[in-house]
Structure formats: C-alpha cells, structure tokens
Short mmCIF file of C-alpha atoms and ligand atoms in Angstrom, two decimals:
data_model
loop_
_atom_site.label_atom_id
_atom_site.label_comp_id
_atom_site.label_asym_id
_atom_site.label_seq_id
_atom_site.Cartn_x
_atom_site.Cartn_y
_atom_site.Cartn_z
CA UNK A 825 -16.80 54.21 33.18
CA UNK A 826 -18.58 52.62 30.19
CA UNK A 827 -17.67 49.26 28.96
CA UNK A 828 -15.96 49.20 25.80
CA UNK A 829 -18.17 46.57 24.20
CA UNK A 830 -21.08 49.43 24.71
CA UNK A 831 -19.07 52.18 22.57
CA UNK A 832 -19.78 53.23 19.39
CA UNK A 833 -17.51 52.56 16.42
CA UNK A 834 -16.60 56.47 16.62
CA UNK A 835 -15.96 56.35 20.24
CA UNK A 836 -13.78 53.82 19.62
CA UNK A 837 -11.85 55.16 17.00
CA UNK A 838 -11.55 58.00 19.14
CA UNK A 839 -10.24 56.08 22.32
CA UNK A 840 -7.61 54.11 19.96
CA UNK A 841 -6.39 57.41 18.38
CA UNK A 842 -5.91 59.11 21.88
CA UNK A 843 -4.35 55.58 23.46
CA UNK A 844 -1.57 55.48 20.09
CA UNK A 845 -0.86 59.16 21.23
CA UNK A 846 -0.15 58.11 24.19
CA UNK A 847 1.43 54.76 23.90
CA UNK A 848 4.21 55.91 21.04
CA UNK A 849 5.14 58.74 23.70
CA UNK A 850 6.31 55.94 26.16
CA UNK A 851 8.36 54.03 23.23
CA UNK A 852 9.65 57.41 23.13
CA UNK A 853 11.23 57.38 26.65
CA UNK A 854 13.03 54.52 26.34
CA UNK A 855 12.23 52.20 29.29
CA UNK A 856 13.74 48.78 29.93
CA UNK A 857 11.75 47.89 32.68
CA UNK A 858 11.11 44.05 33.76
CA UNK A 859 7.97 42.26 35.30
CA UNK A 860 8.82 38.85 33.64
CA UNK A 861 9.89 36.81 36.76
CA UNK A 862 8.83 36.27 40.39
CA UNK A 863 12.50 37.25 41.94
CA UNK A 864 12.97 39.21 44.89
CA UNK A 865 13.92 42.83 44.93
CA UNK A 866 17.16 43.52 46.29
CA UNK A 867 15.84 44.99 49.30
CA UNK A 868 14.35 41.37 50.31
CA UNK A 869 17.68 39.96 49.62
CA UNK A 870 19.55 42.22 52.23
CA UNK A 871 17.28 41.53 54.49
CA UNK A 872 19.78 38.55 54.94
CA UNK A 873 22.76 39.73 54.67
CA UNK A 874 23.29 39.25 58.11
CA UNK A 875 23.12 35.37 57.84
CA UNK A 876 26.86 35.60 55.72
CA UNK A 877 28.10 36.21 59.01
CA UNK A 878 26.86 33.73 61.57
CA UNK A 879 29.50 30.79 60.55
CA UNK A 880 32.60 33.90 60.13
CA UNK A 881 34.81 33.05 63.26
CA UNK A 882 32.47 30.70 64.55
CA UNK A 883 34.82 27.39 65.49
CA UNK A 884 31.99 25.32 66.34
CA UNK A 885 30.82 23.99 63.05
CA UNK A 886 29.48 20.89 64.15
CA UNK A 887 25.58 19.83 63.97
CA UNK A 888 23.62 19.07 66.87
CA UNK A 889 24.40 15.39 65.77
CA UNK A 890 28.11 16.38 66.07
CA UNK A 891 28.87 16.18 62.51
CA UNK A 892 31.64 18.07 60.97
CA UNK A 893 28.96 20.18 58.42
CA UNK A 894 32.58 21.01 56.34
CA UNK A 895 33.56 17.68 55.78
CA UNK A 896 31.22 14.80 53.70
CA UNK A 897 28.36 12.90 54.92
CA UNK A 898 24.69 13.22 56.44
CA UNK A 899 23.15 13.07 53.16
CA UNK A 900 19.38 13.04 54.36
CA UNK A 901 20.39 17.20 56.11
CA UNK A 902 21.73 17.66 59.50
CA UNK A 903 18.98 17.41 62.13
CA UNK A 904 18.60 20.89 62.96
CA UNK A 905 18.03 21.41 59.69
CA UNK A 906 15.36 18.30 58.98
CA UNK A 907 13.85 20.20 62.56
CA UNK A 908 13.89 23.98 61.04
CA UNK A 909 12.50 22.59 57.55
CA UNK A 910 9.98 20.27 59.05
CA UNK A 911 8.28 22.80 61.25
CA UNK A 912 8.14 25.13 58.64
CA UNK A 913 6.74 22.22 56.22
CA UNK A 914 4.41 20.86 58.96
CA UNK A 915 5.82 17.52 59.16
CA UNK A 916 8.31 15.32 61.26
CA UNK A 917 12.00 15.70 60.97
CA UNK A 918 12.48 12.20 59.91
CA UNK A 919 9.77 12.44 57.37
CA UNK A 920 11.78 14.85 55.16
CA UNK A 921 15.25 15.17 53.34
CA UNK A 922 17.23 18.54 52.98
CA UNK A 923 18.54 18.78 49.43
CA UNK A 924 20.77 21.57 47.78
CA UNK A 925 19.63 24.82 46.72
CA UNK A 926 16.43 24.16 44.35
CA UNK A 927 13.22 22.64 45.16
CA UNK A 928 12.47 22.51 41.29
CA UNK A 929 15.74 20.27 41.03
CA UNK A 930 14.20 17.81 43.69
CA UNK A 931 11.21 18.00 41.69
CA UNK A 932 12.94 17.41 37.91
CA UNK A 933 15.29 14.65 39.66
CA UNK A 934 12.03 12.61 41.07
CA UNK A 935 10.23 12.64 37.40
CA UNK A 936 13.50 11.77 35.64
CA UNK A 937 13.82 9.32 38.73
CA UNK A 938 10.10 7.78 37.39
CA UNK A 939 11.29 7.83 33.67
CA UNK A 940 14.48 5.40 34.82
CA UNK A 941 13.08 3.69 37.24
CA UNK A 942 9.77 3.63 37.80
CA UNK A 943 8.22 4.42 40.96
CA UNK A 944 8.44 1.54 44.16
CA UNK A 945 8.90 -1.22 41.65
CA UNK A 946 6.63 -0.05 39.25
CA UNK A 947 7.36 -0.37 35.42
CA UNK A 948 9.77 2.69 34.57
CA UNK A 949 8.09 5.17 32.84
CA UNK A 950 10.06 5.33 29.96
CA UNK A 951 9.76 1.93 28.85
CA UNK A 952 5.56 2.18 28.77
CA UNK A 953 4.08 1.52 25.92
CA UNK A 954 1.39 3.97 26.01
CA UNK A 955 1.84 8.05 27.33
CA UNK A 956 2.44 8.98 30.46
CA UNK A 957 0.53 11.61 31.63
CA UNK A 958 0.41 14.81 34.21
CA UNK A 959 -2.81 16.80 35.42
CA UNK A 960 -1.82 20.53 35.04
CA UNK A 961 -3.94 23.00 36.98
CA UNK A 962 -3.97 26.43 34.46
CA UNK A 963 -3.04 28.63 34.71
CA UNK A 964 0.01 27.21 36.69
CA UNK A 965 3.93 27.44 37.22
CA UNK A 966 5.44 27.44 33.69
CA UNK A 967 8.97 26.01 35.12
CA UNK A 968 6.71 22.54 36.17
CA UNK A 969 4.96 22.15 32.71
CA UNK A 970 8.89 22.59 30.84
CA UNK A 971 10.04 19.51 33.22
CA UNK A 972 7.09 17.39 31.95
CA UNK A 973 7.73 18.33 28.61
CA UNK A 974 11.05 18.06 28.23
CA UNK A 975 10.69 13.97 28.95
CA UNK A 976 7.88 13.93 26.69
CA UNK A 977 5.33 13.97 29.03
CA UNK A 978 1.78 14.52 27.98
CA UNK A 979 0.05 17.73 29.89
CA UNK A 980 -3.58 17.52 30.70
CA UNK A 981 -4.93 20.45 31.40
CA UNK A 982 -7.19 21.00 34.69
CA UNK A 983 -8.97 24.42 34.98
CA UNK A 984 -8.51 25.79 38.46
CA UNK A 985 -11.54 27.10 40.34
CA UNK A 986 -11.06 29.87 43.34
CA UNK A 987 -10.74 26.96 45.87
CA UNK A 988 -8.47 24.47 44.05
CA UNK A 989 -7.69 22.03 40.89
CA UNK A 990 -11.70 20.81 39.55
CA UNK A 991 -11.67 18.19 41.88
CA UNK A 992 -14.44 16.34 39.73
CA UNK A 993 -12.22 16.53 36.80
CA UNK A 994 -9.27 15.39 38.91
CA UNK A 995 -11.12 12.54 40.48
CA UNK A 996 -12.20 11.34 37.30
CA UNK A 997 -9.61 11.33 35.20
CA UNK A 998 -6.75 10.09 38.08
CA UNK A 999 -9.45 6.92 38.81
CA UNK A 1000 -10.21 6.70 34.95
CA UNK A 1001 -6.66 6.41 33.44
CA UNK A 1002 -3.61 4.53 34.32
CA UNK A 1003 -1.39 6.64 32.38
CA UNK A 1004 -1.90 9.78 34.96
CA UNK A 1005 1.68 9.56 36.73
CA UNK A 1006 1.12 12.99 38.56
CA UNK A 1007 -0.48 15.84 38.94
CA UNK A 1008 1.53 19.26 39.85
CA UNK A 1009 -0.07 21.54 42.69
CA UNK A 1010 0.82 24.43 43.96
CA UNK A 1011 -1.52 24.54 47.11
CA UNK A 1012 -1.02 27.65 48.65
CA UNK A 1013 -0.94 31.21 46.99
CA UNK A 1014 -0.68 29.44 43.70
CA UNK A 1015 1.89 30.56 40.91
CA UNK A 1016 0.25 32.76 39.16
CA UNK A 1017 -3.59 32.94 40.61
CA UNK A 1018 -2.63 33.32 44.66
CA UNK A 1019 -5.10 30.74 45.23
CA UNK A 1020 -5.23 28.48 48.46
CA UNK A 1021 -6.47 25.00 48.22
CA UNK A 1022 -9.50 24.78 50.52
CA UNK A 1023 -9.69 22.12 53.23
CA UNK A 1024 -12.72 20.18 51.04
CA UNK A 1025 -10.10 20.02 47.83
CA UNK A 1026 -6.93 18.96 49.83
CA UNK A 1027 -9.14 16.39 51.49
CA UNK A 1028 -10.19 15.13 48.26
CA UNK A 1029 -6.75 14.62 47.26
CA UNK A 1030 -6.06 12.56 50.36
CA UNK A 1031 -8.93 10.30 48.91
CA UNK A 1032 -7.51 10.01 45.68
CA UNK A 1033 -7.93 6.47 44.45
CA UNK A 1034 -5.56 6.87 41.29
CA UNK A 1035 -5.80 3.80 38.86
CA UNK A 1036 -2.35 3.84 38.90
CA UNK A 1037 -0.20 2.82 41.98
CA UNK A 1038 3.10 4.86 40.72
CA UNK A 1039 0.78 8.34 40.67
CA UNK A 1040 1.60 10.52 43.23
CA UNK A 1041 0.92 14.38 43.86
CA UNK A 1042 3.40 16.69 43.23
CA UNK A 1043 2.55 19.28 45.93
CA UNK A 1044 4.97 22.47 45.36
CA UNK A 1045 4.36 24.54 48.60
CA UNK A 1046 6.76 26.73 47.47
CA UNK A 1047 4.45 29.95 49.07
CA UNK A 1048 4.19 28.27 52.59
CA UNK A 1049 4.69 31.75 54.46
CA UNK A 1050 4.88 34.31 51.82
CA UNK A 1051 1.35 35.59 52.84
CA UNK A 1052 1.44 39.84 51.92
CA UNK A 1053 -0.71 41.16 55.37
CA UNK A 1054 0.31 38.64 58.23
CA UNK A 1055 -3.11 39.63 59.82
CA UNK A 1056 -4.83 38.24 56.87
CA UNK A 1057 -3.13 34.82 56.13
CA UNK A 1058 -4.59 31.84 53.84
CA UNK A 1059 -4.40 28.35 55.79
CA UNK A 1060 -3.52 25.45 53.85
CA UNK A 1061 -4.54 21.70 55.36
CA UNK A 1062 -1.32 19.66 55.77
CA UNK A 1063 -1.61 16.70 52.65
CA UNK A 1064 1.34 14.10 54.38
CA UNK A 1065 -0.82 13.59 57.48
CA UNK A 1066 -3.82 14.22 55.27
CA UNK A 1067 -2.99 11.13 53.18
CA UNK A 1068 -1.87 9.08 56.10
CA UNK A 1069 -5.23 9.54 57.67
CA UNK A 1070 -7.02 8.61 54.53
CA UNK A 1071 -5.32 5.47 54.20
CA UNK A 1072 -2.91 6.39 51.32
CA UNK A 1073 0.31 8.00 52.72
CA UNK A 1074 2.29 7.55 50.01
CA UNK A 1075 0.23 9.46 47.41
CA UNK A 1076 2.00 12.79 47.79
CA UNK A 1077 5.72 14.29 47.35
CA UNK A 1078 5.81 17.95 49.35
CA UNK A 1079 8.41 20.26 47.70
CA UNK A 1080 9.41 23.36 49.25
CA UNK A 1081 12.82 25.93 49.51
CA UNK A 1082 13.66 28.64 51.52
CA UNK A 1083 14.50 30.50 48.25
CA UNK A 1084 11.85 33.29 48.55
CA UNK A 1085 12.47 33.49 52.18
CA UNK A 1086 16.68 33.78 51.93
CA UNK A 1087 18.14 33.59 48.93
CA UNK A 1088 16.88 31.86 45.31
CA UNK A 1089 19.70 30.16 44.16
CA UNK A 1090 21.42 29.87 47.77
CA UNK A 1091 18.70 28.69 49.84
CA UNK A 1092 17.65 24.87 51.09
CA UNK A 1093 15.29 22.87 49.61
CA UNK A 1094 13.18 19.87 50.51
CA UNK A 1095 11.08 16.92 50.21
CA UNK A 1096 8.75 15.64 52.40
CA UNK A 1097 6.73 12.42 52.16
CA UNK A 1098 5.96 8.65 53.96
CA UNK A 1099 8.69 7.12 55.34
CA UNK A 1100 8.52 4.26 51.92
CA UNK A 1101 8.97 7.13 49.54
CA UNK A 1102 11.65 8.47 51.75
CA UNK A 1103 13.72 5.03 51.61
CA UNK A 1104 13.35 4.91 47.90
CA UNK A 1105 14.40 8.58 47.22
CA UNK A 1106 17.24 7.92 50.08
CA UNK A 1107 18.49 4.77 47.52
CA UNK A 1108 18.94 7.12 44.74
CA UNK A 1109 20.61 10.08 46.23
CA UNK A 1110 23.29 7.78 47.95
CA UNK A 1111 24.06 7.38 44.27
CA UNK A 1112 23.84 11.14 43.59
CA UNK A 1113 25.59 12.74 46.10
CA UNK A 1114 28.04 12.11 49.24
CA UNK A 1115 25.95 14.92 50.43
CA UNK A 1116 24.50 18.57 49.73
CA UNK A 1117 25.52 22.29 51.47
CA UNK A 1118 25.83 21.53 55.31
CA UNK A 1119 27.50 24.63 56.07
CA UNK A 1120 24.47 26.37 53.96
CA UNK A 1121 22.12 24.36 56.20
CA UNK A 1122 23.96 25.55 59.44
CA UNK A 1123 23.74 28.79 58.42
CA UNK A 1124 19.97 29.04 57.86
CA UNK A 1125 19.28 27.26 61.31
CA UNK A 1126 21.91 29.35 62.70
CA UNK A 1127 20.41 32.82 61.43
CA UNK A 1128 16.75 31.79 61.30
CA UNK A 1129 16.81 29.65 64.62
CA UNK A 1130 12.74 28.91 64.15
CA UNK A 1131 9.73 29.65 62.97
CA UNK A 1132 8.99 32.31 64.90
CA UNK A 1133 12.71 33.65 63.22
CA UNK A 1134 11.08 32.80 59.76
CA UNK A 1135 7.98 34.88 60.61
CA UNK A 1136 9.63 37.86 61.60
CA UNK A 1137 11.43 37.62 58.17
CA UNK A 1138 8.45 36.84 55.97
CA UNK A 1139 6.93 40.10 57.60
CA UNK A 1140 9.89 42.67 56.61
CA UNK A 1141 9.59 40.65 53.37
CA UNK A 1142 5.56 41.16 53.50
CA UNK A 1143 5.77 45.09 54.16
CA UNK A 1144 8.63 45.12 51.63
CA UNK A 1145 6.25 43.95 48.87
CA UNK A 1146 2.54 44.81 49.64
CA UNK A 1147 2.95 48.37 48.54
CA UNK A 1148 3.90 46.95 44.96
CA UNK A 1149 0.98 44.93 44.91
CA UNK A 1150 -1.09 47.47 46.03
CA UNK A 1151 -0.24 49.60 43.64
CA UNK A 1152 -1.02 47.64 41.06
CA UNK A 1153 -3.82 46.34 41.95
CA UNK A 1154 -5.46 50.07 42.93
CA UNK A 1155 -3.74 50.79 39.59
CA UNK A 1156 -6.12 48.18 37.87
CA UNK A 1157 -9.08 48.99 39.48
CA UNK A 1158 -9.04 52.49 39.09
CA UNK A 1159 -7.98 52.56 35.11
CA UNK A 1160 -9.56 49.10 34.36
CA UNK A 1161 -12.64 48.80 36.30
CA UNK A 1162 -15.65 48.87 34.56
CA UNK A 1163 -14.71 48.54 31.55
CA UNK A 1164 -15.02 44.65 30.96
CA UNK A 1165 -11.81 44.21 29.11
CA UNK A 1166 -10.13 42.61 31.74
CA UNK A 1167 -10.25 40.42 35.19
CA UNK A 1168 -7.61 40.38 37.50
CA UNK A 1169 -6.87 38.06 40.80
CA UNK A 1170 -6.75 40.39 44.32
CA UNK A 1171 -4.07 37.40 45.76
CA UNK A 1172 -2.99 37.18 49.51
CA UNK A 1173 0.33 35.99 49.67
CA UNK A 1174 2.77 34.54 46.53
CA UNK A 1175 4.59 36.41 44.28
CA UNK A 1176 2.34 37.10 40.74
CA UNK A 1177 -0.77 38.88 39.85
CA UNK A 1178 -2.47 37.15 37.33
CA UNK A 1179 -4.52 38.94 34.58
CA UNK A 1180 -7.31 37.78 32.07
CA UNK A 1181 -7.26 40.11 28.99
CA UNK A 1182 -10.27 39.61 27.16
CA UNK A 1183 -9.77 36.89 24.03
CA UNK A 1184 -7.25 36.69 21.79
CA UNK A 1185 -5.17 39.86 23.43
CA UNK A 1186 -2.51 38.58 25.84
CA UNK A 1187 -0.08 37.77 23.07
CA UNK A 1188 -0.53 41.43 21.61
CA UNK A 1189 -0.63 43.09 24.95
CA UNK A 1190 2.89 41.53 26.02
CA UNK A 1191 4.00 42.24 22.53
CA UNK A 1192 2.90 46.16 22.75
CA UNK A 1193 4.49 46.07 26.18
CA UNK A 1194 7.85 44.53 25.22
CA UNK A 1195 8.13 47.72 22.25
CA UNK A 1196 7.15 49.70 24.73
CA UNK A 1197 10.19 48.66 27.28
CA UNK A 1198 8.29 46.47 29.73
CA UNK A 1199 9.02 43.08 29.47
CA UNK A 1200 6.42 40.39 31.13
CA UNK A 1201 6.20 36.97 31.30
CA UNK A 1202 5.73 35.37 27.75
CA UNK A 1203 1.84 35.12 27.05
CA UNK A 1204 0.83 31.63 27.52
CA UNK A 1205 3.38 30.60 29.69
CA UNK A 1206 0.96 29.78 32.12
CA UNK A 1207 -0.70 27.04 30.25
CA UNK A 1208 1.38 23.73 29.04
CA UNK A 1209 3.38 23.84 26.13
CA UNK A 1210 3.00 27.58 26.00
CA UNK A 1211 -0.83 27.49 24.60
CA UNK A 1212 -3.23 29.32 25.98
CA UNK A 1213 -6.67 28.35 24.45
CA UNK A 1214 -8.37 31.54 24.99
CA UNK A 1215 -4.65 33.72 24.46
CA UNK A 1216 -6.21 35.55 27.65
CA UNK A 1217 -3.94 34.83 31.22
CA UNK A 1218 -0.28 37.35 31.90
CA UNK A 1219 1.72 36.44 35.02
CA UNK A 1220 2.62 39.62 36.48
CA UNK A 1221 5.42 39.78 39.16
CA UNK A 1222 5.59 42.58 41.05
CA UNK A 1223 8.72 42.07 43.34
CA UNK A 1224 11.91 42.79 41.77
CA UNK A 1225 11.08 46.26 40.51
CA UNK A 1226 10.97 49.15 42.70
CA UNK A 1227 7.77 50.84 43.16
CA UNK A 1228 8.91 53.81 40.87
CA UNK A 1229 9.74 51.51 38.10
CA UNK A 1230 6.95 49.74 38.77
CA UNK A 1231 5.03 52.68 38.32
CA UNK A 1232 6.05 53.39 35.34
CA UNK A 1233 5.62 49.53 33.83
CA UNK A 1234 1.97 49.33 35.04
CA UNK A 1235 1.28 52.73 33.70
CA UNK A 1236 2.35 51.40 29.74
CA UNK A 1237 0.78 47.75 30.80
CA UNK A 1238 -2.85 49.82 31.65
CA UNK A 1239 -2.27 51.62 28.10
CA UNK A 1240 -1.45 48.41 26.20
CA UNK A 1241 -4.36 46.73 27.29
CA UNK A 1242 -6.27 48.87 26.24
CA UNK A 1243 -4.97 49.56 22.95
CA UNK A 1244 -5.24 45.91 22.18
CA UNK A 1245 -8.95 46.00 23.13
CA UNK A 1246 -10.03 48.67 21.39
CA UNK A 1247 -8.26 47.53 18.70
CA UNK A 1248 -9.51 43.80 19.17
CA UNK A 1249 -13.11 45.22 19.53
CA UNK A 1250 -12.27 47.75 16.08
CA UNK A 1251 -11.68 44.49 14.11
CA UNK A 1252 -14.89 42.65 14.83
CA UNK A 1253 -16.90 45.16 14.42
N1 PLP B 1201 7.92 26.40 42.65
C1 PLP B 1201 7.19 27.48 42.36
C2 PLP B 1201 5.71 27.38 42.40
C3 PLP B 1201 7.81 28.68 42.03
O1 PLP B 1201 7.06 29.74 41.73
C4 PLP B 1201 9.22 28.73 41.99
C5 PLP B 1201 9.92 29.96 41.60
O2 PLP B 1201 9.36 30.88 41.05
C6 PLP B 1201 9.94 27.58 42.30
C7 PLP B 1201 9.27 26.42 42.63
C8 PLP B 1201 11.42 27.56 42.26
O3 PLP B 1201 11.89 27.09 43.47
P1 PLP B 1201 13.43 26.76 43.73
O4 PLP B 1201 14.17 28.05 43.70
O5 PLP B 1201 13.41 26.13 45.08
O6 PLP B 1201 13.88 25.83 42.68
#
C-alpha cells in the first residue's frame, strides 16, 4: 500500500472524499460501542462464579490460624491468604499485607500516607518547602498520574523504551534531586504499551541510589499472570529480593490485586515490601481498619487453592481474550500497514493496545470515533495531567466487548484514523 505522505494532493482528496462516505454511513447506524476501559468481559467474570459458592454451607470458616474470618481481627490477611498472595507475588508470606478490594487504594493511601506523615521519619511531604516530585514512565496508567495530581504532586515525565523506564534518565534525575518521592512502574505487560521490564532495567532499579531517603518505587504488578499465549510468557525479575540483594531493601512498595484474575471491585489486594516498611504501613492501618474482607480472602484461597489454580484460570481468561486482540491487531496490520500513519504495540499479556497516530491526530481520532459511537479512552490520558506532547498515544482495551462489537468498533477506529490523516496531511500541504 503506498504511504500517505507519498500521495498526491488529488489522491488525497480522493481518499478523504471516499473515507467521509464511508465514515457518515457508520454515524448512520447508530453504535454505542465502548473500548474506553481495561474491564473484563462478562465471560471472564463467570469464569468465577463458582467461587460464590465455596463458603455456602461450609461451617468451617476458620483460617488455618483458627481465626473466626466473620468476626474482627487479623488485620495484616489470614495466612493462607498472605501464602496464596505471596506465591503469586514472589515473595514471603510475612513480607506482605492483604488489604481490601483495590490495589490502587493501597497505592493512593501510601502517597496520602507520605503527604501526612512522611515516610520512616522523614519530613512529611506536605509540609516541604519545595515540590515533591514523581517519575512517570509515558505513556503509563492514567489512574496513577490522577493520585499524584490530586495532592499536587509534580509529574516528571520518563519516556519508556521497549525494555523499561530510560534508566539513564531515571538514574539521573532520582540521584540528582531530592524532591523525587517516587516513581510509578508498571513492570510487567505495562498499562498501556504491554511492555516487560528487562532483567538489566529492574536491576538498575535495585541500584537506585535516590538522593532522597523517603523515595521509594511504586512497582504496580498489577499484570503478574495476565500473559495472552501461556506458551509465550514475559518474565519479570522479582524487585523485593532484587533490592535486598543490592543493599537497599526498602526502596520498593509491590502493589498487586487479584482484580483481573476474579473480580475488579471484589477481589484482594496487596502490598509487598521489607519487613521496616511493613511495620510502618502495619502502624497506620491499625488506625484504619479493625481489619479488611476475611471471608473474601477465604474464599479466593478456598476456590483458587494455588498457583497452579491461578494458572488454570489466567488460561480460560487468556483464550477468552487473545482472539480480541488478535483481531485487532490483524485488523491493524492489514488496513494500516504500510501506510506510515500509525504504529501500534503487538503486547503479550495486559489488557490495552496502545496506538501512535501520527502528530497532532489522537485528539481528533477519539473525537471522530466518539460521533461515530465508539468511545475510547480520552486522548492523552496516558501522559500526566492529560497532555500528550506529540497528541499521538490511544489506550485501546480490547476485553469487555465481544468480538462482534469489537468488530464493528475497530472497523470505524481503522476509518477514523485515517480520515484524520488524510485530513491532517490535506492541511499542511
Ligand atoms: N494498576 C494498573 C496498572 C491497572 O491497569 C489497574 C486497572 O486497570 C489497576 C491498578 C487497578 O487495580 P485495582 O482494581 O486493584 O485497584
């Protein structure tokens, strides 16, 4: 196919007329279609169902520990759980804490935690003079850069390469600047590139000699085993004993939830870290809570029983899935290759596609796709505070849908890009 950019100004004209013809007969139809947010589809959520039942009639609802899991207590999560969570985290059960439902909650409470209190004695955020500071990898998870900016927060953006964060850039500005409180990863299948740290960049993190001693890494492995082929998985190097190795275990925070792997909203979530974060984070949730959803915990261990249970899981969820993204991604190369409007990530596990439009087109593409009934994830979402210098990267989640409407949405997302190009292209010329 030849590249737009090598078309003549008729050709063009042409192409834009035929693409409008096109395009207005979707508006036509009518479609309310949605690609906005990484959920799963309800087929992934019956997958499930099952685990509703494991507690019904079941009169033994103690933990291993024998502890009532109806009544109070066991703040830290009932062994079993700490057990199922930490083998699935890759870390010991006494090096993490079971929370309630949402990882990005543990996450939110440990920076507002940092604001009030500082971190391990140090000076509470809040009451420095100067601005704290985050490292954002972009394109990243839009949910992290509206926690950061809602307490004021200043995001630095970090471009991310195909292995990882720039690592120089990281280096230099965490060693450089004692106003870098954080940086926010997602290591494995990243939100929205699929990209999996490689060993030399989670290595380097371990190494990190941050200027200040209240930074830590804010390591959201919220893709752990969401790979798409199971025969084909992405291998992430475990940061905890990473950092303990390199003689700085308390540099990192590990986040993760069962939510893509039960249910979002009803699933477990967790922190893992060194045993002196731990005893600080345990201080402020004995404030916080008596203690979070035992009988949800008991019911995850219960239904899941181990990894290899989890597996099993992730692979109905897998074959659920990898058609969409196949789809798609056939979709792209067949109707977009070659024609050097657009790049787009082939990922291997996650939940999102992401897309590069070429310049200054995201923001019109989403727009002609909203009109046309597909809604996707707000252009430059992906980049803090919404701003996307080159207004090129759309998230594109392909799980919720089914494949028909899916289709469908990728059919008028194809078409809108390339009405915005030609048109894009029309006006420079
Ligand atoms: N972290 C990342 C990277 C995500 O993509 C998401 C959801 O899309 C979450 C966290 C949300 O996790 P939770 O449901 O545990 O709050």
């Amino acid at each position: 196919m030849k590249a737009y950019r090598e078309r003549t100004r008729d050709e063009l004209c042409e192409l834009e007329a035929l693409l409008e013809g096109k395009y207005q007969a979707f508006k036509e139809r009518g479609l309310r279609l949605d690609m906005s947010r990484g959920k799963p589809s309800l087929d992934q959520l019956d997958l499930a169902m099952d685990m509703m039942d494991v507690l019904h009639g079941n009169s033994d609802l103690n933990s291993k520990d024998g502890v009532d899991c109806r009544n109070y207590g066991e703040n830290v999560g009932i062994r079993e759980a700490r057990e199922f969570l930490g083998e699935m985290m890759e870390v010991n059960p006494d090096q993490i804490i079971i929370y309630g439902n949402s990882s990005l909650n543990v996450m939110y409470d440990r920076v507002a935690y940092s604001m009030t209190h500082g971190v391990m004695g140090s000076v509470p955020w809040a009451k420095l003079a100067g601005n704290v500071k985050f490292l954002c990898p972009v394109p990243g998870y839009d949910r992290h850069f509206t926690i950061t900016e809602y307490f004021g927060i200043e995001m630095v953006p970090v471009p991310m390469t195909p292995t990882g964060p720039d690592m120089d850039a990281v280096e230099r500005y965490v060693s450089g600047d004692e106003m870098i409180k954080g940086i926010w990863c997602v290591p494995k299948y990243s939100n929205p590139q699929g990209v999996t740290y490689s060993d030399e960049v989670v290595r380097r993190f371990a190494r990190l000699q941050p200027a200040a001693k209240d930074f830590r890494i804010y390591w959201d492995n919220a893709y752990m085993v969401h790979h798409l082929d199971f025969d084909d998985k992405d291998e992430l190097l475990e940061l905890v004993k990473e950092c303990e190795r390199a003689g700085n275990p308390d540099l990192v925070y590990k986040f993760a939830s069962t939510s893509k792997i039960s249910f979002p909203g009803s699933g477990l979530a967790a922190v893992a870290a060194s045993h002196a974060n731990l005893k600080e984070i345990k201080k402020h949730l004995t404030v916080q809570t008596i203690g979070h959803d035992k009988l949800n915990q008991l019911r995850h261990v219960r239904f899941y029983k181990n990894m290899e249970g989890v597996m099993a899981h992730m692979k109905k969820h897998a074959d659920s899935i990898r058609p969409k993204f196949e789809m798609i991604l056939d979709c792209f190369d067949e109707e977009l290759g070659g024609l050097g409007i657009a790049e787009w990530i082939r990922p291997k596990g996650g939940y999102f596609i992401s897309f590069d439009s070429m310049e200054g087109c995201a923001k019109e593409i989403v727009k002609l796709a909203k009109e046309g009934g597909v809604v996707l994830t707000g252009a430059g979402a992906t980049y803090p505070y919404g701003r996307d210098p080159k207004d090129a990267n759309i998230r594109i989640a392909p799980t919720n849908p089914t494949l028909e409407d899916l289709s469908l949405a990728t059919e008028l997302f194809v078409l809108c890009v390339k009405l915005a190009s030609v048109r894009k292209l029309l006006a420079a010329a």
